[in-house]
Coordinates of C-alpha atoms in Angstrom, one line a residue:
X17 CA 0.0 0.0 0.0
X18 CA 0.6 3.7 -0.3
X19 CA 3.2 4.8 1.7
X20 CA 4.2 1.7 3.5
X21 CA 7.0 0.0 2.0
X22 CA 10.6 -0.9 1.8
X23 CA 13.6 -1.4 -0.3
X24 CA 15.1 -4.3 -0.3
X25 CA 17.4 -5.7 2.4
X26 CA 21.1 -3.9 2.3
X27 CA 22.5 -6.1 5.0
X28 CA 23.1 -9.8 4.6
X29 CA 21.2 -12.1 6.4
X30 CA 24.6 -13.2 8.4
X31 CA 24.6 -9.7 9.6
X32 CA 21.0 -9.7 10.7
X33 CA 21.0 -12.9 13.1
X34 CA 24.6 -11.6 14.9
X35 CA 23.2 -10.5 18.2
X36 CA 22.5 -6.5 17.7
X37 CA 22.9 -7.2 13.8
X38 CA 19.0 -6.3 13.8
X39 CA 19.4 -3.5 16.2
X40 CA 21.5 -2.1 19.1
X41 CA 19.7 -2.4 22.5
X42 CA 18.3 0.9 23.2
X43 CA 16.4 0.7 20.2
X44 CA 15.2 -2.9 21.2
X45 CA 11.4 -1.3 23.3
X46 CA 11.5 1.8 20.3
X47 CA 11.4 -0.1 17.6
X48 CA 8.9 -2.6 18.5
X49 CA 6.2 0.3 19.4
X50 CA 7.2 2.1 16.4
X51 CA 6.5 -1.3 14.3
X52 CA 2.8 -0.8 16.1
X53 CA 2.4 2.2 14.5
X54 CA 2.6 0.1 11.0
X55 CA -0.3 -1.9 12.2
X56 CA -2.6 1.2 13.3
X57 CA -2.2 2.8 10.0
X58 CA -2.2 -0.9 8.4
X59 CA -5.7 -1.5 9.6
X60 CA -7.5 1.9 9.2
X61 CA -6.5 1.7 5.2
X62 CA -8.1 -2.1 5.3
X63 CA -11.6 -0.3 6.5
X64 CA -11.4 2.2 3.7
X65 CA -11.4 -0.1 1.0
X66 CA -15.0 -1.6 2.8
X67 CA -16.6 1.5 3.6
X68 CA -16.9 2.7 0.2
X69 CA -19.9 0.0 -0.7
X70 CA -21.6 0.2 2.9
X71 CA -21.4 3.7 2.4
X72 CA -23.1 3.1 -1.3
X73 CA -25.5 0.9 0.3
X74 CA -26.8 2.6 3.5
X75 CA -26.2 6.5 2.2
X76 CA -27.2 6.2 -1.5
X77 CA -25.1 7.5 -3.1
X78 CA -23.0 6.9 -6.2
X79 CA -19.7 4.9 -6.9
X80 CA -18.1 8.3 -8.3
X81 CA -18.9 10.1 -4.5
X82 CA -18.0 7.2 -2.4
X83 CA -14.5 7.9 -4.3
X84 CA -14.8 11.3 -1.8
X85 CA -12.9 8.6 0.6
X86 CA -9.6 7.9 -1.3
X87 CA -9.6 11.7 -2.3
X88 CA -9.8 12.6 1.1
X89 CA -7.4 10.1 2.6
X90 CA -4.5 10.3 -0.4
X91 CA -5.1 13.3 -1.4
X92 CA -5.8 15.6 1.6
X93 CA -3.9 13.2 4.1
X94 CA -0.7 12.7 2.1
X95 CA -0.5 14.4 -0.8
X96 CA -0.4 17.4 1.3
X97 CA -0.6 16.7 4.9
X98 CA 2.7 15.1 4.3
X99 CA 5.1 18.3 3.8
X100 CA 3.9 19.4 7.0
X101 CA 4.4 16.5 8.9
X102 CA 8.1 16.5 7.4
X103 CA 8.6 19.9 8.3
X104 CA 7.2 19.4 12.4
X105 CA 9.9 16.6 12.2
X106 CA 12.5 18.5 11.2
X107 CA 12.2 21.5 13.7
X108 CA 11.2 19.1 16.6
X109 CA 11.9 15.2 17.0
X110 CA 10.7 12.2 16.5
X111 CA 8.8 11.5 20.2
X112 CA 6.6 14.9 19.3
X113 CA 5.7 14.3 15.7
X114 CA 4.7 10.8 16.8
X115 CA 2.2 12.3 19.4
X116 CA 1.0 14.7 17.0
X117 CA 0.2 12.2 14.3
X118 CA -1.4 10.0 17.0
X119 CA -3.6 12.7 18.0
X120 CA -5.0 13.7 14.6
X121 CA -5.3 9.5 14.0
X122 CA -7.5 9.6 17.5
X123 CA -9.3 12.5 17.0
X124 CA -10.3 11.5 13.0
X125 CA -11.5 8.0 14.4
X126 CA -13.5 9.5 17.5
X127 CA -15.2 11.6 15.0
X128 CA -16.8 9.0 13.1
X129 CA -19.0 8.1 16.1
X130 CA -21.2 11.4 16.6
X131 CA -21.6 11.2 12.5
X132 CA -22.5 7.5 12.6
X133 CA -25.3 8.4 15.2
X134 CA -26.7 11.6 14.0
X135 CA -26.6 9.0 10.5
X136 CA -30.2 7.3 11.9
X137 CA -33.2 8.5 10.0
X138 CA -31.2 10.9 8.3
X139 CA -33.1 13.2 5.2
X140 CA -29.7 14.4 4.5
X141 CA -27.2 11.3 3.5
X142 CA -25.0 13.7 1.3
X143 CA -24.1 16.0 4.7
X144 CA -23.5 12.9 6.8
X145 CA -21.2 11.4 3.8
X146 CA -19.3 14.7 3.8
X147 CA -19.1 14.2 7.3
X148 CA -17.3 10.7 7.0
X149 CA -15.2 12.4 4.5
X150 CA -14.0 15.3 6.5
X151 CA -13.1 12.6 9.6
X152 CA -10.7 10.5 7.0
X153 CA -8.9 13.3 6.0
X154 CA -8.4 14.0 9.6
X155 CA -7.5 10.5 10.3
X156 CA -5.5 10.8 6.9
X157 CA -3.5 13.6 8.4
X158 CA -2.6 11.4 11.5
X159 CA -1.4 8.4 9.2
X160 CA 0.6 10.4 7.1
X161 CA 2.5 11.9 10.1
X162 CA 3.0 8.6 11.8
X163 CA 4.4 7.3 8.2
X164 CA 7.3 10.6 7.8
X165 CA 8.3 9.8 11.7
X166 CA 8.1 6.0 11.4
X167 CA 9.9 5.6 8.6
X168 CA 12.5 8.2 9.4
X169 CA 13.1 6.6 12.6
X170 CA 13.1 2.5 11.9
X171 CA 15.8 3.7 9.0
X172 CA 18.3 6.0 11.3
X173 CA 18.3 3.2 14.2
X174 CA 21.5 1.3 14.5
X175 CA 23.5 -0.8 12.9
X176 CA 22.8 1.2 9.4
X177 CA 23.4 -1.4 7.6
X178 CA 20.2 -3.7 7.9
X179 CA 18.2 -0.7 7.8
X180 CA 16.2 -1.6 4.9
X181 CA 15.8 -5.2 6.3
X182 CA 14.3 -3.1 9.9
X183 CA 12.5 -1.1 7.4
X184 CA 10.6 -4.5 5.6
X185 CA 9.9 -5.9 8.9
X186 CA 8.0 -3.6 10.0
X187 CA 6.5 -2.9 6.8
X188 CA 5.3 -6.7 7.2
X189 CA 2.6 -5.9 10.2
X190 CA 1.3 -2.8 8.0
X191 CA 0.1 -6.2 5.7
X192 CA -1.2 -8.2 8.6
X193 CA -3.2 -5.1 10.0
X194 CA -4.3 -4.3 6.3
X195 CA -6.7 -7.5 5.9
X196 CA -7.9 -7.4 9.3
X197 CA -9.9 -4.4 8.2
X198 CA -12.5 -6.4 5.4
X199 CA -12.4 -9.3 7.9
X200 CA -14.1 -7.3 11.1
X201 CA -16.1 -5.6 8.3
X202 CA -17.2 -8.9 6.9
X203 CA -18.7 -9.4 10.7
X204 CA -20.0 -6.4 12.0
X205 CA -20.7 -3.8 8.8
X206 CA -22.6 -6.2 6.4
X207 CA -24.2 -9.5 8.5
X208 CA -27.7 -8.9 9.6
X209 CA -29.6 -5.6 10.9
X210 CA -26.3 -4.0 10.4
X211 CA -26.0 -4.2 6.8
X212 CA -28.4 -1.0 6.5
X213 CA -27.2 1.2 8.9
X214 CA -24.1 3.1 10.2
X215 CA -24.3 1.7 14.1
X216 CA -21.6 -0.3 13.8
X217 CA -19.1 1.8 12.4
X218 CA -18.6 3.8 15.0
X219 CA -18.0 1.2 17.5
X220 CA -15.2 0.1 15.4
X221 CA -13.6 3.7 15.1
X222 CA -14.2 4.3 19.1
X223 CA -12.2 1.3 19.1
X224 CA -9.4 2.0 16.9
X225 CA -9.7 5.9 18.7
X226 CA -8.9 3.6 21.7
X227 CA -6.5 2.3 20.0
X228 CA -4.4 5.7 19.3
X229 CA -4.8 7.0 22.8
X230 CA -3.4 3.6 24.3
X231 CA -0.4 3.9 22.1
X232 CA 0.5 7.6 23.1
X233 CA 0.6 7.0 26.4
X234 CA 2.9 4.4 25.5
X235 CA 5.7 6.9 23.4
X236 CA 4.8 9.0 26.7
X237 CA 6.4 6.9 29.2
X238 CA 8.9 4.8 27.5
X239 CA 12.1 6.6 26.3
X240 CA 12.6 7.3 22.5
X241 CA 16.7 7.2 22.0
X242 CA 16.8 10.4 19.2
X243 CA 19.7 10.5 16.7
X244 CA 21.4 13.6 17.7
X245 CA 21.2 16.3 14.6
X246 CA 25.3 16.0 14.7
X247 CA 25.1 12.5 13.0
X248 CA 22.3 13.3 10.6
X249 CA 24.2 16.9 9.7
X250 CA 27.5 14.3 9.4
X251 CA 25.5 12.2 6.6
X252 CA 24.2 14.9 4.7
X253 CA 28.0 16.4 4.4
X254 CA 29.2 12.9 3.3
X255 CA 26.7 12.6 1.2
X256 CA 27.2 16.3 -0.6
X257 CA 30.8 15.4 -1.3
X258 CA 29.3 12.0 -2.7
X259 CA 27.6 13.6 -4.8
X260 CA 30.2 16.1 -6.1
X261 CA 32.4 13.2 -6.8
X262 CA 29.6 12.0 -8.7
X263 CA 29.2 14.7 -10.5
X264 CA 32.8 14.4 -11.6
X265 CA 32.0 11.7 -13.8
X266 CA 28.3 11.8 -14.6
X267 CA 28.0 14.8 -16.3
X268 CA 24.1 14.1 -16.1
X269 CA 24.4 14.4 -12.5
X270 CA 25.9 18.1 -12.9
X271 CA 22.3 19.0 -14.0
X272 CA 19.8 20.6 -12.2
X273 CA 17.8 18.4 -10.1
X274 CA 14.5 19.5 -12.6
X275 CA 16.8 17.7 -15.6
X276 CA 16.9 14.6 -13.6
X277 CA 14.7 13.0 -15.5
X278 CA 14.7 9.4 -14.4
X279 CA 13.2 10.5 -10.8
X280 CA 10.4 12.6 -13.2
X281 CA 9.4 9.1 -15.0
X282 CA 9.7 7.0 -11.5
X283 CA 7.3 10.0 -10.1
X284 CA 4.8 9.3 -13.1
X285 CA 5.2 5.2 -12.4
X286 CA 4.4 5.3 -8.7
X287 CA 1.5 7.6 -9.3
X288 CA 0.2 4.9 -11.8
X289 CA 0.5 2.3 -9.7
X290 CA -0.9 3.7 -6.6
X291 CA -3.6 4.8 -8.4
X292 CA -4.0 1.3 -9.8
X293 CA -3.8 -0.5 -6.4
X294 CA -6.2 1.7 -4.9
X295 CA -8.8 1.3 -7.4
X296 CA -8.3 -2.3 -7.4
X297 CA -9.3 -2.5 -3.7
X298 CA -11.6 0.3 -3.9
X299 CA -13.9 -1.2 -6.0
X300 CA -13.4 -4.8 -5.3
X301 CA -16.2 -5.4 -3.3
X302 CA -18.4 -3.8 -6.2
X303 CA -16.5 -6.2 -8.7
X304 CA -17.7 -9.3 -6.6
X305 CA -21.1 -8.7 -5.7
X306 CA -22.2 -7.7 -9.6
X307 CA -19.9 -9.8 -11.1
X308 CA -20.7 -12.9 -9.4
X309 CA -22.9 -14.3 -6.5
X310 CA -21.4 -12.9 -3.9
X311 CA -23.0 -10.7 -0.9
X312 CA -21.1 -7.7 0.3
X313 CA -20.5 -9.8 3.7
X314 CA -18.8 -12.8 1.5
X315 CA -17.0 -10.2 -0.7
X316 CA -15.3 -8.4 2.1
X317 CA -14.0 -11.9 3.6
X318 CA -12.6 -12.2 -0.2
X319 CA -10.8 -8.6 0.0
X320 CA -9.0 -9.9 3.1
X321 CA -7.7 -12.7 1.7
X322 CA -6.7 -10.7 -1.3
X323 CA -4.9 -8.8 1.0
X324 CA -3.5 -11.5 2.5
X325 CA -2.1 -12.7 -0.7
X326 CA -0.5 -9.4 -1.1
X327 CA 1.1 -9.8 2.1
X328 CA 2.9 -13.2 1.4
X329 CA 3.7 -11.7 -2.0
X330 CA 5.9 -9.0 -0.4
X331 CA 7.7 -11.7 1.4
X332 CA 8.2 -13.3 -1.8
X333 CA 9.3 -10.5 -3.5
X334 CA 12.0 -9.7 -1.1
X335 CA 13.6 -12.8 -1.3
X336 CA 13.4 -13.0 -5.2
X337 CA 15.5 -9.2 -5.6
X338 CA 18.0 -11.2 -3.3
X339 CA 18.0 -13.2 -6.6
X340 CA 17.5 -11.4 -9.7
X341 CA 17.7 -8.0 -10.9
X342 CA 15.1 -5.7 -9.3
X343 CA 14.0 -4.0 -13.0
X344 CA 13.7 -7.5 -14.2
X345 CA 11.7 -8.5 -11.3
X346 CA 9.3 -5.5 -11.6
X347 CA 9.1 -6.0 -15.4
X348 CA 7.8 -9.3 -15.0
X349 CA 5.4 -8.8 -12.2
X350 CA 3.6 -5.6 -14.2
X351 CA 3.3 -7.9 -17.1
X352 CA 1.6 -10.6 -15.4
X353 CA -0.6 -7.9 -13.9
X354 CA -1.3 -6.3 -17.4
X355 CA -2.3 -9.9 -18.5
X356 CA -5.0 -10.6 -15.7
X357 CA -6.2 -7.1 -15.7
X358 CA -7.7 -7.9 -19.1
X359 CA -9.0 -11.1 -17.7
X360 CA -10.9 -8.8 -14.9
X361 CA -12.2 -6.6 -17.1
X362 CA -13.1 -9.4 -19.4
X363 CA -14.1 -12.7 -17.7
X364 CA -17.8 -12.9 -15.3
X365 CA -18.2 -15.1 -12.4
X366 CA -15.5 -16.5 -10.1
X367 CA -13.2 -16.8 -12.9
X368 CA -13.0 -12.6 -13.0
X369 CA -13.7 -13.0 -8.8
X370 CA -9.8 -15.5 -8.6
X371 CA -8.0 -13.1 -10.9
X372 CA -9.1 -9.3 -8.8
X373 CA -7.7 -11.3 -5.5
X374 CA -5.0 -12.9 -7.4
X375 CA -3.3 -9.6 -8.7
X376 CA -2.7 -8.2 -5.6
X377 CA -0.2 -10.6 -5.3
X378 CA 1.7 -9.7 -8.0
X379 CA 0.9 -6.0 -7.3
X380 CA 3.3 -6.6 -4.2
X381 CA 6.5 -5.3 -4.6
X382 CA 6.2 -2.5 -7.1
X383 CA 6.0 0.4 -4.5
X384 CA 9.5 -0.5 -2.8
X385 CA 11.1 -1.1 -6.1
X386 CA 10.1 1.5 -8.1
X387 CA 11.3 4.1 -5.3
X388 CA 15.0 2.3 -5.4
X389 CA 14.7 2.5 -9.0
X390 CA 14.1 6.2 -9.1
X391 CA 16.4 7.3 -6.3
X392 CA 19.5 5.1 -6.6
X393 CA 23.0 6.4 -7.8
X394 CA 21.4 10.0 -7.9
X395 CA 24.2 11.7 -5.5
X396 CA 23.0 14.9 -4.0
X397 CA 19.8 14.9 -5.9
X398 CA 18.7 11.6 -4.0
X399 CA 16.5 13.2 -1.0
X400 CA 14.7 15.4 -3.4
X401 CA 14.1 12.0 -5.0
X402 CA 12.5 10.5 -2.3
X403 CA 10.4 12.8 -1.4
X404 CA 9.3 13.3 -5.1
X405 CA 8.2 9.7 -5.2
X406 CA 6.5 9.9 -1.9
X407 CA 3.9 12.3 -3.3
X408 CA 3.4 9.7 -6.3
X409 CA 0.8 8.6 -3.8
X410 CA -1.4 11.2 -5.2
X411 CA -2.9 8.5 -8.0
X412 CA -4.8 7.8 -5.1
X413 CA -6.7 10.7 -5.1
X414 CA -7.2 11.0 -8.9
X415 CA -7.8 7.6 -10.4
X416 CA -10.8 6.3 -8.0
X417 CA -13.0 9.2 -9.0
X418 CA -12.3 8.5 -12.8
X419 CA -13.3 4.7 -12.1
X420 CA -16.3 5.4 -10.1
X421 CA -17.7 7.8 -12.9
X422 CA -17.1 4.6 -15.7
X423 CA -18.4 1.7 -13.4
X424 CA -21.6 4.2 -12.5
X425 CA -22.1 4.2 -16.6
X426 CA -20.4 1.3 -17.6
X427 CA -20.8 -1.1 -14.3
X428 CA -17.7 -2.0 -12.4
X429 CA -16.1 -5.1 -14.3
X430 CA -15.7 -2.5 -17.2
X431 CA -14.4 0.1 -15.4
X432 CA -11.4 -2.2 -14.6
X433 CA -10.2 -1.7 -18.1
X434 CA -8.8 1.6 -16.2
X435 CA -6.3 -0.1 -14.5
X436 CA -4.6 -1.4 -17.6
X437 CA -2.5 1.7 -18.9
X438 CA -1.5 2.1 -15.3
X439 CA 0.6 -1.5 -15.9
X440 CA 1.6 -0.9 -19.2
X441 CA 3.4 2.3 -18.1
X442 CA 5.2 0.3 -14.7
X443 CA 6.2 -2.3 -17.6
X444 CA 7.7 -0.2 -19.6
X445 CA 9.5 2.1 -17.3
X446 CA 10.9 -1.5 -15.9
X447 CA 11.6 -2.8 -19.2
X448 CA 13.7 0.8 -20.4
X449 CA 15.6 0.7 -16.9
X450 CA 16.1 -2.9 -17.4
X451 CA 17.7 -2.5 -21.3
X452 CA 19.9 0.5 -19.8
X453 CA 21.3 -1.7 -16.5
X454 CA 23.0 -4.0 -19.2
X455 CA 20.2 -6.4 -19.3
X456 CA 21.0 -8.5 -16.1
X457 CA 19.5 -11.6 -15.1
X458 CA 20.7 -11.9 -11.7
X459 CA 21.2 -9.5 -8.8
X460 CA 24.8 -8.0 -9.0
X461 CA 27.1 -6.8 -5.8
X462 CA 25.9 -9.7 -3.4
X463 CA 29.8 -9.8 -3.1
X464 CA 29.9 -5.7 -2.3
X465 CA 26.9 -5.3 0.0
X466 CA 28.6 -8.5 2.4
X467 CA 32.0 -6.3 2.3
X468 CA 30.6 -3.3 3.3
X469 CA 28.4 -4.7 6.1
X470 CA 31.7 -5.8 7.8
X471 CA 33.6 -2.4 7.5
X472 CA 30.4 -1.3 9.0
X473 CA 31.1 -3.4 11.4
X474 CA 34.5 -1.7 12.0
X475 CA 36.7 -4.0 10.0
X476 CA 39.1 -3.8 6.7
X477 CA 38.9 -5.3 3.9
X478 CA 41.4 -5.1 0.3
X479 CA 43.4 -2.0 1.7
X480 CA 40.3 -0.1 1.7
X481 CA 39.1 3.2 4.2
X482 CA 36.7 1.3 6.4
X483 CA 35.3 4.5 7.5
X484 CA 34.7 6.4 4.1
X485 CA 33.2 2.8 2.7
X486 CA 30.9 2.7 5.3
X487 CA 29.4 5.5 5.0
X488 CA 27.5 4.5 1.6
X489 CA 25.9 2.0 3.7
X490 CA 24.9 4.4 6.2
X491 CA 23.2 6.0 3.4
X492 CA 21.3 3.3 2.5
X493 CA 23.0 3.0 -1.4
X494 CA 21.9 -0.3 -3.2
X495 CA 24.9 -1.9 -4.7
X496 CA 22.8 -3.8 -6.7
X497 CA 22.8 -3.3 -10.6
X498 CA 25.4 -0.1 -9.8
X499 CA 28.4 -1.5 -11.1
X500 CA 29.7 2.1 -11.4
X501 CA 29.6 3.1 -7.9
X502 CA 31.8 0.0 -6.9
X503 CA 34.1 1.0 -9.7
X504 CA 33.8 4.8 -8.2
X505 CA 35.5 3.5 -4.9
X506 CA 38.3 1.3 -6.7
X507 CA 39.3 4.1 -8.4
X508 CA 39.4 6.2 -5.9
X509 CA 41.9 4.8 -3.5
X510 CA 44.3 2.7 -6.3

């Protein structure tokens, strides 16, 4: 999902299982409540995806305005909630920005109760829907600060090294928390009297309101080790002269970061493919029930084990870029997603039903790989990267209302068609990147990334600085398919 996910592991699995390979002690109690922020945020997006057909069904209104929900939550929540919440984190720390994103989460979920209740024998369902729109984007607001703080932490903890690896473990419970969501739904929002009214829904938001609250008192009371500014201001300086170096030789990389242009087509790739994963599950429980016999109740049980497909397929993923080349990997995975995205939009009955649950699997790992793909090997330009590709998550405030307007005229199963374009672009962006890494098969600099784990580590290794070697693994570089960068070092110190 948007937002929460992970490049793949830097550090070798060697380095994970020494003891503090994972991470140093202090950050044993941190990291383990920050990983509980991935499952708060994990299960409030599983409820989205569900509320959008209760909402249809017990408001009235049309696919096109349920869509009010993503535009909210993407577009208000991150899309431009997000710049703020970077900005709090940078003048304060991480312990405060926490709090603050916790509030807004509990505050946005405690909301939904008085408009759930003043919902009964409503004359005007439009105002109460605005109503559930205007608590998600507060909710939205709350997520979005918990993911800039999160993230930022769980990747600055020590040993740098298996920071990415920290990163995807966490990541991991955003998953688990993620089909939880459709599975209370599937319970409490569409069996019996429920599944025409709005009662319901707010017990399940004063729960996960309960939820927030329980949680701050928690980053309240237990000490959050911060990484003094010192060492952050230290990696930003190495990472300048990095970049100038860089420069050196890449003349591209001399350019203006606006002439960068493979962070520009990365930027148009994750904004197709958010935009295509959240139309997928938006609409999924619409797909079901008109495309086969299916009641909502039976259709939300299906979304979560969709999503739990998509879970074991990030798991998968991982392990195969330990393999093969990540542009290869991401080339073949949009492909087969091209392919069954026909067969949704083409095939009826539980034929169309298999291939809606089965693509999230393959949808999996496009998010983390597409942001290393856009970022890597850029020098000095690589933060402004990042946070280019972060507001990529906007497709998932401007694709759902485009779908809902064709599945309103056209019914759902054709509106899927949508989703198509979205995977030819992520294939061909994989493929070009692909051609230009030399074609590989199989991952490259296995050999590197084990080397520069140990002088991590405080060892030497070929005659080489252990210090200045280290410090692209601080950074988080991926060694794989950057033969240049490993031939930037050589040369350096022959």
């Amino acid at each position: 999902m948007a937002g929460g996910a992970a490049p793949p592991p830097s550090g070798g699995f060697r380095d994970i299982l020494k003891p503090g390979g994972l991470m140093t002690k202090p950050f044993v109690i941190p990291f383990c409540l920050v990983t509980s922020l991935f499952f708060a945020w994990g299960f409030a997006y599983g409820l989205l995806d569900v509320l959008n057909k209760h909402f249809q069904t017990v408001l009235g209104i049309t696919k096109v305005q349920s869509t009010g929900l993503q535009v909210a939550y993407f577009g208000i929540g991150y899309f431009a909630y997000s710049p703020v919440a970077a900005e709090v984190l940078r003048r304060t720390n991480y312990r405060r920005t926490i709090l603050m994103g916790l509030g807004l989460y509990s505050l946005g979920a405690i909301l939904f109760w008085p408009v759930a209740h003043f919902s009964v024998g409503t004359s005007n369902p439009r105002a109460i829907f605005a109503g559930f729109v205007l608590c998600t984007a507060v909710t939205a607001c709350g997520l979005a600060t918990l993911e800039v703080a999160a993230n930022s932490y769980v990747t600055v903890m020590r040993p740098a090294n298996t920071a990415a690896f920290r990163l995807q473990l966490s990541q991991s419970f955003n998953g688990v928390a993620s089909f939880a969501g459709p599975f209370i739904a599937s319970k409490y929002f569409f069996s019996g009297s429920n599944a025409n009214n709005l009662t319901n829904v707010q017990y399940v938001y004063m729960a996960v309101s309960g939820l927030g609250v329980l949680l701050a008192a928690l980053f309240v009371f237990i000490a959050l080790p911060e990484v003094s500014e010192a060492e952050l201001q230290a990696e930003a300086n190495e990472l300048a002269e990095d970049g100038n170096a860089a420069d050196d030789e890449d003349p591209q990389l001399a350019k203006p970061f606006i002439k960068q242009y493979r962070p520009m087509f990365a930027f148009i790739c994750q904004l197709m493919y958010v935009g295509a994963q959240v139309n997928i599950g938006s609409f999924f429980i619409n797909y079901v029930t008109e495309n086969a016999s299916y009641t909502s109740a039976e259709a939300s049980n299906l979304l979560s084990y969709g999503l739990i497909l998509f879970t074991v397929g990030r798991f998968i993923s991982t392990a195969m870029l330990s393999y093969f080349s990540a542009s290869l990997v991401l080339m073949c995975n949009a492909l087969v997603c091209c392919v069954v995205t026909v067969c949704i939009a083409s095939l009826r009955g539980k034929g169309g039903v298999a291939c809606v649950m089965f693509i999230m699997f393959f949808e999996s790992c496009q998010y983390p790989v597409i942001f290393v793909l856009g970022t890597q090997g850029l020098g000095r330009h690589t933060r402004r990267a990042a946070g280019l590709l972060v507001q990529g998550v906007v497709g998932g405030a401007i694709f759902p209302p485009i779908q809902g307007a064709i599945a309103d005229r056209y019914g759902t199963r054709v509106s899927y068609w949508l989703v198509f374009p979205a995977f030819v672009y992520i294939t061909i962006f994989a493929g070009v990147m692909w051609w230009r890494n030399g074609r590989q098969i199989t991952a490259t600099g296995e050999a590197v990334i084990s080397r520069q784990a140990r002088l991590a580590a405080g060892a030497t290794d070929g005659g080489y600085p252990a210090q200045e070697t280290a410090a692209y693994v601080t950074r988080g570089h991926s060694f794989l398919d950057k033969k240049a960068e490993v031939q930037h070092i050589e040369r350096k110190h022959l």
